[in-house]
Amino acid sequence: MNTRKLAAALFFAFTAVSQTHAAVTPTALQCNSLVNPIGVDTPNPALSWQLDYDQPIARGIKQTACQILVASSPELLAQDQGDLWDSGKINSDSSIDIAYAGKPLATLANAFWKIRIWDQDQNASAWSAPQHWTMGLLSASDWHAKWIGRDDPLPTANVPSPARWLRKEFSADKPLRRAVVSFSGLGSSELYVNGAKVGDAVLSPALSEYEKRDYYVTYDITSMLKPGANALGAVLGNGRFNSPRVVGRNGLNTFGWPKLILQLHLEYADGSTAEIISDESWKFTDAGPIRANNEYDGEEYDAQKEMSGWASPGFDDSKWTAASLASSPGGVLCAQNIAPIRVTGTLKPIAVKEVSPGVFIYDMGQNMVGWCKLSVIGTAGTTVSMRFAERLHDDGTLSVENLRTAKVTDRYTLKGGGLETWEPRFTYHGFRYVEVTGFPGQPTLDTIEGHVVNDDLASNGSFESSNPLLNKIYQSVVWGTRGNYRSMPTDCPQRDERQGWLGDRAEESLGEMFIFDNHLLYKKWLQDIVDAQMDNGSVPAVAPHFWNVYNDDVTWPSALLIIHDSLREQYDEEAAIVRDYPAMSKWIDHMSTFVADDLMPKDKYGDWCMPPENPKIIHSTDPARLTAGPLLGTTYFYYDLGLMSKYAAIAKQPADAPKYDALAARMKSGLNQKYLNTTASQYDNGTQTSSVLPLAFGLVPDAQHSRIVDSLVNSITKVYHNHIGTGLVGAQWLNRTLTDNGRIDLAYTMATNTDFPSWGYMMNHGATTIWELWNGDTADVQMNSGNHVMLVGDLVIWLYQDLAGIRSDPAHPGFKNIMMKPMPVGDLTSIKASHESPYGHIESDWHTDGKTFSWHITVPPNSTATVFVPASSANSVIESSHPAANSPGINFLRDEPGRAVYQLDSGTYDFQSSTN
Ligand code: BGC
């Protein structure tokens, strides 16, 4: 047992009232929220850490000061010499996002760093384990490489196009000290060095507004090089750059043929350096085995055309042509500072059935996103096809109707001569079922293996309750969320769309942040949105704007403001608010020009996908069900203005706030004048959403508040017979609004319903991810995805914040202080949930039998919690067998009806209370 564990054990054995802790060691060090990143292009990277701990966590662990050392070599760092930066002792409890403030760091500079802290007793910790980062190419003039490829005329039809292959040999004449390669291969690319793939990213680099910004990735490839002859090889797929659709209803913007820019920096042991760059000396072919690649349509691979050794020295490339210089995509080259997309898991099929001679249907058991690896033995020239879909027809055949024009077919042509395994690289599919045809012989369950493909984000939370249906819905949300990350959040992964629709994530981003560590992904996507903004301030509904959807709607572009708020709440991310404040205020100014009669009339999508009156239709046409567009526009714009007032302070533009406040006041009075019907005690036609939004945003006059709550309750109970009646806009606030207004019971009823419309209905009709439509089993296939996130609404937020009671305190964001107020409801007898916050592991694990409430809590080091223990009186509250008020680390704050409120230091706690 280490000293800290021993201290903790002693502590719990004797429950001493005061305790001295062994100082904790900083751990989980991150630079720009990444572990040991290579290719950092911000001059002052942000450094973060957590305080190491074991379970149970000792109480009251705090950082009171810290010291950061940054050195140019591991040796200097080992001698405690921060030649780049020695911060000295900084008296601060801050352990996230401390900006590097040392000597300027040069392009490709290495920085080695460590940190120690002083704890609550002023004890200095040991130094953390050393970590490092490497700078990227910091300015345009650092790039000496040229874009290469072949700029053929742009396609005017949706024609399949092969992958492009580029290669270059070079010699490393002297012993190498370091080799760092930076490259951008658009649309998607893989780099090979001496025959081996560099890294394990797929569908790389990240998508972007190509004409504004192009991402490059950086790898240290020192160990892959050898003295003498070496070879580099790049294979380029179309990705979204050479658009998957150029014409047709779903035609997308296209940017050109795949192209590469690459710069390899060689540092020899004698101190000299050399550079290998992409230029006309590279060789080019498109005659390789990938005959066609398209993210929507699939990949075709002819193994007979493999070019053995193409990325190794000595390959005969005499049939290849010289690479041509290609036009620049036009954007600034930026380091990709988000986790790459990877194969993050595998699934074995659970069944296979031959539905007609030679047509085999596999069931993966889960609606997943990625592709399949094929294993096959057969004769050269045989072609095996795999086609993917979310559903089957009644006769067991594949149902591809809801995929629109996406052909979703991968084809492999065998080279013959033994076992062949293959998986595609430049496509992906959303599917549960796979149709295999052309297979030589009888395929088995081992013939294909599902490879799950998504941004490789750490899992950030867990949720389990005593209600199996709720757990199943939650797991479906997890699958759907991860499958809709493709270096941007997408609406769906399967049909010919797969776009970054803003509205879907204005709705879902906060809930997702409890499940996945998507901090950097969302920060990057906000940059995409800003990059897509028009000069006049208009923000599109889709970003990057592969489609030109600039319609000056309010609810969808509000994502730009709302996601910033979510990032601040969950991650204490303020730098991004400062970065994007000019764009946000420009959008507000632009949208303000549409204000008329103190209302914001602009609304394009309504309360998208509310449950319709007829199971066969997509959108309701019943005026009683539809929420007025200007009501949506005005309430959302009011909410946006409130966010802007807050952001003005964060961005140090306080003089702007009165402008936002004044306009917000006009929205409030305009809304109430036009839509509040005090006679009928409802807003407009009394839809659920028309009550939810004014309640959620604080727009309802006090005197009318309880009546509007009644109006909402009436719609749910009487009009919709205890069912949800909102689309994605209202759903985002529905559960929380009910809970805040004393009707969590209704939220629970709706969350656990099993008939239409409900999440339970989806589960009972075979869903393993959330559908795009409440009536997804019966509606028109033209818009009927089986894997959308938007109808999740605020369910996940509510599961974590209200049912489990894990919420970041807005006054101390990033979970520096945690507000823990679990809400036992309905037949729930237990919840066990956790969240990995910037400070570490938070846990809430409660059980109730209706009389006693038992609650196990973990508050990570260097954070605190305000806990609201369900209790008939504070006198009944016990913690670890002692009256709670006397327990160490606990400060009694007050009694509230049905709750005893305490302030907790970090630590692990076990509460017990009587609740009746
Ligand atoms: C997408 C939605 C999106 C909507 C807006 C749909 O096609 O799939 O998720 O928000 O369009 O129009």
JSON list of C-alpha atoms and ligand atoms in Angstrom, two decimals, residues 404 491-492 495 497 501-504 547 556 605 608 728 772 783 788 790, ligand 1:
[
{"chain": "A", "resi": 404, "resn": "ARG", "atom": "CA", "xyz": [-31.80, 7.97, -50.52]},
{"chain": "A", "resi": 491, "resn": "ASP", "atom": "CA", "xyz": [-27.04, 14.54, -38.14]},
{"chain": "A", "resi": 492, "resn": "CYS", "atom": "CA", "xyz": [-26.92, 10.95, -39.31]},
{"chain": "A", "resi": 495, "resn": "ARG", "atom": "CA", "xyz": [-27.98, 8.35, -45.97]},
{"chain": "A", "resi": 497, "resn": "GLU", "atom": "CA", "xyz": [-26.50, 13.61, -45.97]},
{"chain": "A", "resi": 501, "resn": "TRP", "atom": "CA", "xyz": [-26.57, 20.48, -38.84]},
{"chain": "A", "resi": 502, "resn": "LEU", "atom": "CA", "xyz": [-26.37, 23.12, -36.14]},
{"chain": "A", "resi": 503, "resn": "GLY", "atom": "CA", "xyz": [-29.84, 22.67, -34.70]},
{"chain": "A", "resi": 504, "resn": "ASP", "atom": "CA", "xyz": [-29.31, 19.06, -33.77]},
{"chain": "A", "resi": 547, "resn": "TRP", "atom": "CA", "xyz": [-24.40, 22.77, -48.33]},
{"chain": "A", "resi": 556, "resn": "TRP", "atom": "CA", "xyz": [-30.21, 26.35, -35.64]},
{"chain": "A", "resi": 605, "resn": "TYR", "atom": "CA", "xyz": [-37.58, 24.75, -39.18]},
{"chain": "A", "resi": 608, "resn": "TRP", "atom": "CA", "xyz": [-38.71, 20.14, -36.10]},
{"chain": "A", "resi": 728, "resn": "LEU", "atom": "CA", "xyz": [-36.35, 18.81, -31.12]},
{"chain": "A", "resi": 772, "resn": "GLU", "atom": "CA", "xyz": [-35.02, 10.78, -36.45]},
{"chain": "A", "resi": 783, "resn": "MET", "atom": "CA", "xyz": [-36.54, 11.35, -44.12]},
{"chain": "A", "resi": 788, "resn": "HIS", "atom": "CA", "xyz": [-30.20, 10.66, -35.22]},
{"chain": "A", "resi": 790, "resn": "MET", "atom": "CA", "xyz": [-31.81, 15.24, -32.05]},
{"chain": "B", "resi": 1, "resn": "BGC", "atom": "C1", "xyz": [-31.43, 16.63, -40.95]},
{"chain": "B", "resi": 1, "resn": "BGC", "atom": "C2", "xyz": [-31.72, 17.19, -39.60]},
{"chain": "B", "resi": 1, "resn": "BGC", "atom": "C3", "xyz": [-31.62, 18.67, -39.73]},
{"chain": "B", "resi": 1, "resn": "BGC", "atom": "C4", "xyz": [-32.74, 19.07, -40.63]},
{"chain": "B", "resi": 1, "resn": "BGC", "atom": "C5", "xyz": [-32.98, 20.53, -40.78]},
{"chain": "B", "resi": 1, "resn": "BGC", "atom": "C6", "xyz": [-32.52, 17.05, -41.85]},
{"chain": "B", "resi": 1, "resn": "BGC", "atom": "O1", "xyz": [-32.39, 16.54, -43.11]},
{"chain": "B", "resi": 1, "resn": "BGC", "atom": "O2", "xyz": [-31.23, 15.27, -40.93]},
{"chain": "B", "resi": 1, "resn": "BGC", "atom": "O3", "xyz": [-31.06, 16.58, -38.60]},
{"chain": "B", "resi": 1, "resn": "BGC", "atom": "O4", "xyz": [-31.51, 19.37, -38.57]},
{"chain": "B", "resi": 1, "resn": "BGC", "atom": "O5", "xyz": [-32.64, 18.44, -41.86]},
{"chain": "B", "resi": 1, "resn": "BGC", "atom": "O6", "xyz": [-33.65, 20.85, -41.90]}
]
